Coordinates of C-alpha atoms and ligand atoms in Angstrom, one line a residue:
M1 CA 28.8 29.0 199.9
L2 CA 26.3 31.9 199.3
E3 CA 26.1 32.9 195.7
L4 CA 27.6 36.3 194.7
K5 CA 25.0 38.5 193.1
Q6 CA 24.6 42.1 191.7
S7 CA 22.0 42.8 189.3
W8 CA 20.0 45.6 187.7
P9 CA 16.2 45.3 186.4
D10 CA 16.5 43.9 182.9
D11 CA 15.3 47.1 181.2
L12 CA 17.9 49.1 182.7
A13 CA 20.6 46.5 182.1
A14 CA 19.4 46.5 178.4
Q15 CA 19.7 50.2 178.4
Y16 CA 23.3 50.2 179.7
R17 CA 24.3 47.8 177.3
A18 CA 22.7 49.5 174.5
A19 CA 24.3 53.0 175.6
G20 CA 27.7 51.2 175.4
Y21 CA 28.5 51.5 179.1
W22 CA 28.7 47.6 179.6
R23 CA 30.5 46.2 176.8
G24 CA 31.1 42.8 177.9
E25 CA 34.8 43.4 179.0
T26 CA 36.3 41.4 181.8
M27 CA 38.7 42.4 184.5
F28 CA 41.4 40.1 183.1
G29 CA 40.2 40.2 179.6
F30 CA 40.8 44.1 179.3
L31 CA 44.4 43.6 180.7
R32 CA 45.1 40.8 178.2
D33 CA 43.9 42.8 175.4
R34 CA 46.2 45.9 176.2
A35 CA 49.2 43.5 176.5
L36 CA 48.4 41.9 173.1
R37 CA 48.5 45.7 171.7
A38 CA 51.5 46.8 173.6
P39 CA 53.3 43.9 175.2
D40 CA 56.6 46.0 175.8
T41 CA 54.9 49.0 177.3
I42 CA 55.8 49.5 180.9
A43 CA 52.6 48.8 183.1
V44 CA 53.8 49.2 186.5
V45 CA 56.6 50.7 188.5
G46 CA 57.1 49.9 192.2
G47 CA 60.4 50.1 194.1
P48 CA 63.1 48.4 191.9
I49 CA 60.4 46.4 189.7
R50 CA 59.2 47.7 186.4
W51 CA 57.0 45.2 184.6
T52 CA 55.6 45.7 181.1
Y53 CA 52.0 44.8 180.2
G54 CA 53.2 41.5 178.7
E55 CA 55.1 40.6 181.9
L56 CA 52.2 41.6 184.2
V57 CA 49.8 39.4 182.3
K58 CA 52.4 36.5 182.2
R59 CA 52.7 36.8 186.1
A60 CA 49.1 37.0 186.6
E61 CA 48.6 33.9 184.5
A62 CA 51.3 32.1 186.6
H63 CA 49.6 33.1 189.7
A64 CA 46.4 31.9 188.6
A65 CA 47.7 28.5 188.1
G66 CA 49.4 28.7 191.5
F67 CA 46.0 29.5 193.3
L68 CA 44.1 26.9 191.6
S69 CA 46.8 24.4 192.3
L70 CA 46.1 24.8 196.1
G71 CA 42.6 23.4 195.4
L72 CA 40.7 26.6 195.3
V73 CA 37.9 26.5 192.9
P74 CA 36.2 29.4 190.7
G75 CA 34.2 31.5 192.8
E76 CA 35.7 31.1 196.1
R77 CA 36.7 34.3 197.9
V78 CA 40.1 35.3 198.7
I79 CA 41.1 38.2 201.1
V80 CA 43.7 40.4 199.4
Q81 CA 45.6 42.7 202.1
L82 CA 48.5 44.0 200.3
P83 CA 50.4 47.3 200.2
N84 CA 51.2 49.7 197.1
I85 CA 53.6 46.8 195.6
P86 CA 53.5 45.5 192.0
E87 CA 52.5 42.1 193.3
F88 CA 49.2 43.7 194.2
L89 CA 48.5 43.8 190.6
S90 CA 50.0 40.4 189.6
V91 CA 48.0 38.8 192.5
V92 CA 44.8 40.4 191.8
F93 CA 44.7 40.0 188.1
G94 CA 45.9 36.2 188.8
L95 CA 42.7 35.9 191.1
F96 CA 40.6 37.3 188.2
R97 CA 42.2 34.8 185.7
A98 CA 41.4 31.9 187.9
R99 CA 37.9 33.4 188.5
L100 CA 38.6 33.6 192.3
V101 CA 37.1 36.6 193.9
P102 CA 39.3 39.1 195.6
V103 CA 38.1 40.9 198.9
F104 CA 40.0 44.0 199.2
A105 CA 41.2 44.7 202.8
L106 CA 43.3 47.8 203.5
P107 CA 46.8 47.4 205.1
A108 CA 45.6 49.2 208.1
H109 CA 43.0 46.5 208.9
R110 CA 43.6 44.3 211.8
A111 CA 42.2 40.9 213.1
T112 CA 38.7 42.0 214.0
E113 CA 38.2 43.4 210.5
I114 CA 39.8 40.8 208.5
A115 CA 37.9 38.1 210.6
H116 CA 34.6 39.9 209.9
F117 CA 35.4 40.1 206.1
A118 CA 36.4 36.4 205.9
L119 CA 33.3 35.3 207.8
K120 CA 30.9 37.6 205.8
A121 CA 32.5 36.6 202.5
E122 CA 33.1 32.9 203.5
A123 CA 36.8 33.4 202.3
S124 CA 38.9 30.4 201.9
A125 CA 42.3 32.1 201.4
Y126 CA 44.2 35.1 202.5
V127 CA 47.0 36.8 200.8
V128 CA 49.5 39.0 202.5
A129 CA 52.9 40.8 202.2
E130 CA 55.3 39.6 205.1
R131 CA 55.6 43.2 206.4
H132 CA 54.8 46.8 205.7
E133 CA 55.5 49.8 207.6
D134 CA 57.1 47.9 210.6
F135 CA 53.9 45.5 210.8
D136 CA 54.3 41.8 210.7
Y137 CA 51.3 40.5 208.5
R138 CA 52.2 36.9 209.4
V139 CA 51.4 37.6 213.2
L140 CA 48.0 39.0 212.0
A141 CA 47.3 35.9 209.7
R142 CA 48.1 33.6 212.5
E143 CA 45.7 35.4 214.8
V144 CA 43.0 35.4 212.0
R145 CA 43.5 31.7 211.1
S146 CA 43.3 30.7 214.8
Q147 CA 39.9 32.3 215.0
L148 CA 38.7 31.0 211.3
P149 CA 39.8 27.5 210.2
A150 CA 37.7 27.9 207.1
L151 CA 40.3 30.0 205.9
R152 CA 42.3 27.3 204.6
H153 CA 45.4 29.0 202.9
V154 CA 47.5 32.0 203.7
V155 CA 49.7 32.9 200.9
V156 CA 52.6 35.3 201.8
I157 CA 54.6 37.5 199.5
G158 CA 58.1 37.2 200.9
E159 CA 59.3 35.1 203.6
A160 CA 56.3 32.9 204.6
Q161 CA 57.2 31.1 207.8
E162 CA 54.6 28.5 208.2
F163 CA 52.4 29.7 205.4
T164 CA 52.5 29.3 201.6
P165 CA 55.1 31.4 199.9
L166 CA 53.7 32.9 196.7
D167 CA 57.0 32.3 195.0
A168 CA 56.6 28.5 195.7
L169 CA 53.4 27.9 193.9
P170 CA 53.6 26.2 190.7
T171 CA 53.3 28.6 187.7
E172 CA 51.9 26.1 185.1
G173 CA 50.4 22.8 184.4
V174 CA 46.9 23.7 185.9
P175 CA 44.2 24.4 183.3
L176 CA 42.8 28.0 183.7
P177 CA 39.1 28.4 183.3
P178 CA 37.3 30.3 180.5
D179 CA 36.6 34.0 180.8
P180 CA 33.5 34.7 183.2
P181 CA 30.4 36.3 181.9
S182 CA 30.9 40.1 182.2
S183 CA 27.7 40.3 184.4
D184 CA 29.4 38.3 187.1
V185 CA 30.6 39.7 190.3
A186 CA 34.4 40.3 189.9
F187 CA 35.2 41.2 193.5
L188 CA 34.1 42.4 196.8
Q189 CA 35.1 46.0 198.0
I190 CA 34.6 47.1 201.6
S191 CA 32.2 50.0 202.6
G192 CA 33.1 52.8 204.7
G193 CA 30.9 51.3 207.3
S194 CA 28.5 54.2 208.3
T195 CA 26.6 52.0 210.7
G196 CA 28.2 49.1 212.4
L197 CA 30.5 47.0 210.7
S198 CA 31.9 47.3 207.2
K199 CA 29.5 45.9 204.5
L200 CA 30.9 43.9 201.5
I201 CA 30.1 45.4 198.0
P202 CA 29.9 43.2 195.3
R203 CA 31.0 44.7 192.0
T204 CA 30.6 43.2 188.5
H205 CA 33.0 43.3 185.7
D206 CA 30.5 45.3 183.5
D207 CA 29.8 48.0 186.0
Y208 CA 33.3 48.5 187.5
I209 CA 35.1 48.6 184.1
Y210 CA 32.6 51.3 182.9
S211 CA 33.2 53.3 185.9
F212 CA 37.2 53.3 185.5
R213 CA 37.1 53.5 181.7
A214 CA 34.9 56.5 181.7
S215 CA 36.9 58.0 184.7
A216 CA 40.0 57.7 182.7
E217 CA 38.4 59.4 179.8
I218 CA 37.2 62.2 182.2
C219 CA 40.8 62.5 183.5
G220 CA 42.3 62.5 180.1
L221 CA 44.4 59.3 180.6
G222 CA 46.2 57.9 177.6
E223 CA 49.4 56.0 176.6
A224 CA 51.5 59.1 177.6
S225 CA 50.2 59.4 181.1
V226 CA 51.9 58.5 184.3
Y227 CA 49.6 57.8 187.1
M228 CA 50.7 57.7 190.8
A229 CA 48.8 55.7 193.4
A230 CA 49.8 57.6 196.6
L231 CA 46.9 56.3 198.9
P232 CA 46.4 52.6 199.5
V233 CA 45.5 51.0 196.3
A234 CA 42.9 48.9 197.6
H235 CA 40.8 51.8 198.2
N236 CA 38.2 52.4 195.5
F237 CA 39.4 55.9 194.9
P238 CA 43.1 55.0 193.8
M239 CA 41.8 51.9 192.5
S240 CA 39.2 53.2 190.0
S241 CA 38.8 56.8 189.9
P242 CA 40.5 56.3 187.6
G243 CA 43.1 54.8 189.7
I244 CA 45.3 51.9 188.8
F245 CA 42.7 50.1 186.8
G246 CA 41.7 53.1 184.7
A247 CA 45.3 53.8 184.1
L248 CA 45.9 50.2 183.0
H249 CA 42.7 50.3 180.7
A250 CA 44.0 53.6 179.1
G251 CA 47.4 52.1 178.7
S252 CA 49.2 54.5 181.1
R253 CA 51.8 53.8 183.4
I254 CA 51.3 53.2 187.1
I255 CA 53.7 54.3 189.6
L256 CA 53.3 52.6 193.0
C257 CA 54.1 55.1 195.9
P258 CA 55.0 53.3 199.2
S259 CA 53.9 56.3 201.3
P260 CA 52.0 59.6 200.7
S261 CA 54.6 61.7 202.6
P262 CA 55.5 64.6 200.4
E263 CA 59.1 63.7 200.6
T264 CA 58.5 60.3 199.0
A265 CA 55.8 61.3 196.8
F266 CA 57.7 64.3 195.3
A267 CA 60.8 62.4 194.9
L268 CA 58.9 59.7 192.6
V269 CA 57.0 62.5 190.6
E270 CA 60.3 63.9 189.6
K271 CA 62.0 60.6 188.9
E272 CA 59.1 59.0 187.0
R273 CA 57.6 62.2 185.5
V274 CA 54.2 61.5 187.1
T275 CA 51.4 63.4 185.4
I276 CA 48.5 62.7 187.7
T277 CA 47.7 61.3 191.3
G278 CA 45.1 61.5 193.9
V279 CA 45.1 62.3 197.6
V280 CA 42.7 63.0 200.6
P281 CA 42.4 66.8 201.7
P282 CA 44.8 66.6 204.7
L283 CA 47.5 65.3 202.3
A284 CA 46.8 68.0 199.8
L285 CA 47.3 70.4 202.6
L286 CA 50.6 69.0 203.5
W287 CA 51.7 68.8 199.9
M288 CA 51.0 72.4 199.3
Q289 CA 52.9 73.3 202.3
A290 CA 55.8 71.1 201.4
A291 CA 55.8 72.5 197.7
A292 CA 57.0 75.8 198.9
T293 CA 60.5 74.5 200.0
T294 CA 61.0 71.3 198.1
G295 CA 64.0 70.5 196.1
H296 CA 62.1 68.3 193.7
D297 CA 61.0 69.2 190.3
I298 CA 57.4 68.2 190.3
S299 CA 56.4 70.2 187.1
S300 CA 55.4 67.2 185.4
L301 CA 52.5 67.0 187.7
K302 CA 49.3 68.1 185.6
V303 CA 46.4 67.0 187.7
L304 CA 46.0 66.7 191.5
Q305 CA 42.7 64.9 192.4
V306 CA 41.4 65.4 195.8
G307 CA 38.6 63.3 197.3
G308 CA 37.4 61.0 199.9
A309 CA 36.3 64.0 202.3
K310 CA 35.4 67.6 201.9
F311 CA 38.1 69.8 200.5
A312 CA 37.5 73.3 201.8
P313 CA 37.2 76.1 199.0
E314 CA 40.0 78.0 200.6
A315 CA 42.4 75.2 200.3
A316 CA 41.2 74.4 196.9
A317 CA 41.9 77.8 195.7
R318 CA 45.5 77.5 196.4
V319 CA 46.3 74.3 194.5
R320 CA 47.0 75.7 191.2
A321 CA 49.3 78.4 192.6
T322 CA 51.2 76.1 195.0
L323 CA 51.6 73.1 193.2
G324 CA 51.3 74.3 189.5
C325 CA 48.6 71.9 188.5
T326 CA 45.0 71.5 187.9
L327 CA 42.8 70.4 190.7
Q328 CA 40.3 67.9 190.1
Q329 CA 37.7 67.2 193.0
V330 CA 36.4 63.6 193.5
F331 CA 33.5 62.7 195.4
G332 CA 32.8 59.2 195.3
M333 CA 31.9 56.0 197.2
A334 CA 32.9 52.3 197.1
E335 CA 29.2 51.6 196.5
G336 CA 29.3 53.3 193.0
L337 CA 28.7 57.0 192.2
V338 CA 31.7 59.1 191.4
N339 CA 31.6 62.7 190.6
Y340 CA 34.4 64.7 189.1
T341 CA 35.0 68.3 188.4
R342 CA 36.2 68.4 184.8
L343 CA 39.7 69.3 183.9
D344 CA 38.3 72.4 181.7
D345 CA 35.7 73.5 184.2
P346 CA 36.0 77.3 185.3
E347 CA 38.4 77.6 188.3
E348 CA 35.3 78.7 190.5
V349 CA 33.6 75.4 189.8
I350 CA 36.7 73.5 190.5
V351 CA 37.2 75.1 193.8
Q352 CA 33.5 75.5 194.9
T353 CA 32.0 72.2 194.0
Q354 CA 32.6 68.5 194.4
G355 CA 31.9 67.7 190.7
R356 CA 29.2 66.1 188.7
A357 CA 28.7 62.5 188.0
I358 CA 30.4 60.2 185.5
S359 CA 27.4 59.1 183.6
P360 CA 24.4 60.7 181.8
D361 CA 22.5 57.8 183.3
D362 CA 23.3 58.4 186.9
E363 CA 20.2 59.3 188.5
I364 CA 20.6 61.7 191.3
L365 CA 17.8 62.6 193.8
I366 CA 18.1 65.0 196.6
V367 CA 15.4 64.6 199.1
D368 CA 14.1 65.7 202.6
D369 CA 13.8 63.4 205.7
L370 CA 10.4 62.2 204.3
G371 CA 11.8 61.2 201.0
R372 CA 10.4 64.3 199.1
P373 CA 12.4 66.2 196.4
V374 CA 13.8 69.3 197.7
V375 CA 13.7 72.7 195.9
E376 CA 16.5 72.8 193.2
G377 CA 19.7 74.3 194.8
E378 CA 18.5 73.4 198.5
P379 CA 20.5 70.7 200.6
G380 CA 18.9 67.4 201.2
L381 CA 19.9 63.7 201.2
L382 CA 21.5 62.3 198.1
L383 CA 20.0 59.1 196.6
T384 CA 21.3 57.7 193.6
R385 CA 21.1 54.7 191.1
G386 CA 22.9 54.1 187.8
P387 CA 25.2 51.8 185.7
Y388 CA 27.8 51.5 188.2
T389 CA 26.1 51.9 191.6
I390 CA 25.1 48.7 193.5
R391 CA 21.8 47.6 194.2
A392 CA 22.7 45.4 197.3
Y393 CA 25.4 44.6 199.6
H394 CA 26.4 40.9 199.9
N395 CA 25.1 39.0 202.7
D396 CA 23.5 41.7 204.9
A397 CA 19.7 41.8 204.7
A398 CA 19.5 44.4 207.5
A399 CA 21.9 46.8 205.8
N400 CA 20.1 46.4 202.3
G401 CA 16.7 47.3 204.0
R402 CA 18.3 50.5 205.4
S403 CA 20.5 51.4 202.6
F404 CA 18.3 51.2 199.5
T405 CA 15.0 52.5 198.7
P406 CA 12.3 50.0 197.3
D407 CA 12.8 51.3 193.7
G408 CA 16.7 50.8 193.9
Y409 CA 18.4 53.9 194.9
Y410 CA 21.2 53.9 197.3
R411 CA 20.9 56.0 200.2
T412 CA 24.5 57.6 200.3
G413 CA 23.8 59.3 203.7
D414 CA 25.5 62.5 202.3
I415 CA 23.6 65.8 202.4
V416 CA 24.3 67.7 199.3
S417 CA 23.0 70.5 197.1
K418 CA 23.0 70.7 193.3
T419 CA 23.8 73.5 190.9
T420 CA 21.7 74.4 187.8
D421 CA 24.5 72.6 185.8
G422 CA 24.3 69.3 187.7
Y423 CA 27.4 69.9 190.0
L424 CA 27.0 68.7 193.5
I425 CA 28.3 70.5 196.6
V426 CA 28.7 68.2 199.7
R427 CA 27.2 70.1 202.8
G428 CA 27.3 67.5 205.4
R429 CA 25.9 63.9 206.3
A430 CA 23.1 62.3 207.8
G431 CA 24.7 59.3 209.3
D432 CA 26.9 59.0 212.4
H433 CA 30.3 58.1 210.9
I434 CA 33.5 60.0 211.4
N435 CA 35.2 61.0 208.2
R436 CA 38.8 60.8 209.6
A437 CA 41.1 62.1 206.7
G438 CA 39.1 60.1 204.1
E439 CA 38.8 57.0 206.4
K440 CA 35.3 56.2 207.5
I441 CA 34.6 55.2 210.9
S442 CA 31.3 54.0 212.3
A443 CA 30.5 55.6 215.6
E444 CA 28.5 52.4 216.6
E445 CA 31.3 50.1 215.8
I446 CA 33.7 52.0 218.1
E447 CA 31.0 52.2 221.0
D448 CA 30.7 48.7 220.9
H449 CA 34.3 48.2 221.6
L450 CA 34.3 50.7 224.4
L451 CA 31.5 49.1 226.0
A452 CA 33.3 45.8 226.2
H453 CA 35.7 47.4 228.7
P454 CA 34.7 46.3 232.4
A455 CA 34.9 49.9 233.6
V456 CA 32.8 51.5 230.7
F457 CA 29.2 51.8 231.7
D458 CA 28.2 53.8 228.4
A459 CA 30.0 55.4 225.5
A460 CA 29.1 57.8 222.5
V461 CA 31.6 58.6 219.8
V462 CA 31.2 61.7 217.8
S463 CA 33.0 63.6 215.2
I464 CA 34.8 66.7 216.1
P465 CA 36.1 69.1 213.3
D466 CA 39.8 69.0 213.1
P467 CA 41.9 71.7 211.2
Y468 CA 44.3 69.0 209.8
L469 CA 42.3 65.6 209.8
G470 CA 39.0 67.4 208.7
E471 CA 37.4 65.4 211.5
R472 CA 38.6 63.6 214.5
S473 CA 37.0 61.1 216.8
C474 CA 36.0 61.9 220.2
A475 CA 34.6 59.4 222.7
F476 CA 32.4 60.5 225.6
V477 CA 32.6 57.8 228.2
I478 CA 30.7 57.1 231.3
S479 CA 32.7 55.0 233.8
K480 CA 31.6 52.4 236.3
G481 CA 33.7 52.0 239.3
E482 CA 37.3 53.3 238.9
K483 CA 37.8 55.6 235.9
P484 CA 40.3 54.0 233.4
K485 CA 43.1 56.0 232.2
T486 CA 42.6 57.5 228.8
I487 CA 45.7 55.8 227.6
A488 CA 44.7 52.4 228.9
L489 CA 41.2 52.8 227.3
K490 CA 42.8 53.5 223.9
A491 CA 45.2 50.7 224.4
F492 CA 42.1 48.6 225.1
V493 CA 40.4 49.6 221.9
R494 CA 43.4 48.9 219.9
G495 CA 43.9 45.6 221.4
R496 CA 40.6 44.5 220.2
G497 CA 42.4 44.0 216.9
L498 CA 41.2 47.3 215.0
A499 CA 42.7 49.4 212.4
E500 CA 44.8 52.3 214.2
F501 CA 42.7 54.9 212.6
K502 CA 39.7 53.6 214.5
V503 CA 41.2 54.2 218.0
P504 CA 39.4 57.4 219.4
D505 CA 41.6 60.5 219.0
Q506 CA 40.2 61.8 222.2
I507 CA 38.3 60.6 225.1
V508 CA 36.2 62.8 227.3
F509 CA 34.7 61.2 230.8
V510 CA 31.3 62.5 231.6
E511 CA 29.1 61.9 234.6
R512 CA 26.0 61.0 232.7
F513 CA 24.2 61.4 229.3
E514 CA 21.4 63.7 228.9
T515 CA 17.9 62.3 228.9
T516 CA 14.6 63.8 228.3
A517 CA 11.5 63.8 230.3
V518 CA 10.0 61.1 228.4
G519 CA 13.1 58.9 228.6
K520 CA 16.3 58.3 226.6
V521 CA 17.0 60.3 223.9
S522 CA 18.0 58.6 220.6
R523 CA 21.7 57.8 220.1
K524 CA 21.7 60.3 217.1
T525 CA 20.4 63.0 219.2
L526 CA 22.7 62.1 222.0
R527 CA 25.8 62.1 219.9
Q528 CA 24.6 65.6 218.4
N529 CA 24.1 67.1 221.8
L530 CA 27.5 66.0 223.1
R531 CA 29.2 67.5 219.9
E532 CA 27.5 70.8 220.4
Q533 CA 28.2 70.9 224.1
F534 CA 31.8 70.1 223.5
L535 CA 32.3 72.8 220.6
K536 CA 30.7 75.5 222.8
Q537 CA 33.3 74.7 225.5
T538 CA 36.3 74.1 223.2
P539 CA 36.3 76.3 220.1
V540 CA 38.0 74.5 217.2
E541 CA 41.2 76.0 216.3
A542 CA 41.4 77.7 213.0
Ligands
OOB601 C1 35.5 57.3 198.6 O1 34.8 56.2 199.0 P1 34.3 55.7 200.5 O2 33.3 54.6 200.1 O3 35.5 55.4 201.3 O4 33.6 56.9 201.1 C2 32.4 57.6 200.5 C3 32.0 58.7 201.3 C4 30.8 59.4 200.7 O5 29.6 59.0 200.8 C5 31.1 60.7 201.5 O6 30.5 60.9 202.7 C6 32.6 60.9 201.5 O7 32.9 59.7 201.6 N1 33.3 61.6 200.5 C7 33.4 62.9 200.4 C8 34.1 63.2 199.3 N2 34.5 62.0 198.6 C9 34.1 61.0 199.5 N3 32.9 63.9 201.2 C10 33.1 65.2 200.7 N4 33.8 65.5 199.5 C11 34.3 64.6 198.9 N5 35.1 64.9 197.8 O8 35.7 58.2 199.7 C12 35.7 57.8 197.5 C13 35.4 56.6 196.4 C14 35.8 57.1 195.2 C15 36.5 58.3 194.9 C16 36.7 59.1 195.7 C17 36.4 58.9 196.9

């Protein structure tokens, strides 16, 4: 098994410790400390369940014993694919307690993605809930296991069929290991996947805890705060910006919302007196529209965070009037850097910018294509390094070569400009992914799936501006032989075992792709040209 590593140069690590960013806290340790201080405070609410901090810790310890009783040993990787249910927390903190390493998959991921994560991480176990939103995860687990016998255990929350029910695992009698060093990798996050398949992001206890503790401070979280997770909690935004972990660190209450529809979310805001939540721009639009006619009292909501994709200033300007709360723009990435507008920033800053970095030691460089710093205020490529931005992906030398500069900056692929106050404005991006309502889709990954179809000669996938999703995906396809039906081609891609959001929204058949006199144009230029031609012919609706 490959060792999990994430490290910073010694002098910087010493600096981050001296500055008090890295305090030696661990993922399980911080929760245990909270529970010692306030055992009877409610930590998490989901469906009919309400667990106190004390109960959550007890359950996590019981699960830790259960996982170790299966023969898993500290350091082994466990794929966790759970929806917004309280067991997400008890399982994940149980894994932390056992020094097992969660790999966070989204509920939307399917066999191809799970198998890829399992292979790359060399995972030995997989935890799912029996069903969620009419999808049976046992069917998925069966498919993945048949491809990957190394995935020794499948643990199911609910009716387990041939797998291991979480409930049946022993809850004691297995010695638990001592706390890990805080510089250890605590878990693997999944990258948005701008090129090819998603990469695995090793985050340490030190760096991640710093990011969500500081985020909780920026967001004013405290014991009286009620944080609602409306997006899938496995995503970095609702997990740590400040997310469920930041809320627990601050001693707040977490409400797990099963679906982000305004109906469900507003009812929970009213019932649980939610004070802060986070959404992606398309949901913010939907919520603003629904607020006009809702019968629910959402006046407890003080802060609406919006991030994951660019929130148009015109929409941002309407948040306060329609939802009666402060907007906070959040521009972050699972690799590290997160920027926030501050709650007391002038309205213009909140509406027009994507915020400024968490840490005084976040280093931000904005450069041109040749890596030279641009003139202040001008747009350029965003490079960053700092106390919670990774220096390397796990088990992916090629991606590391592309994604990090020799002096350790992460190439975000985002094109931004910076105001004189250090606030970033996202202008676009250099990479070829599609940001579909905050879900990142790699053009290359989808092209490869399309090319696997016998009637596809070539394919180029591009992003098209979309009034609701922000961007949607459009596949330009050259067929060979008989042209397949659009619906059949979409079904084919879906059938390859992919998250539904990756199935092209639109397919356009073309006769050929443009080449230049000197030969083939680059994929990048080809995608750009196709997008431009398409937009000329099909103006985007307002
Ligand atoms: C968040 O994380 P990821 O890893 O799914 O995606 C990161 C990418 C960024 O590089 C950028 O391209 C885009 O998503 N993005 C935004 C944005 N927030 C993220 N683009 C424009 N405006 C924004 N506000 O998406 C993420 C992680 C933590 C907190 C928030 C979002």
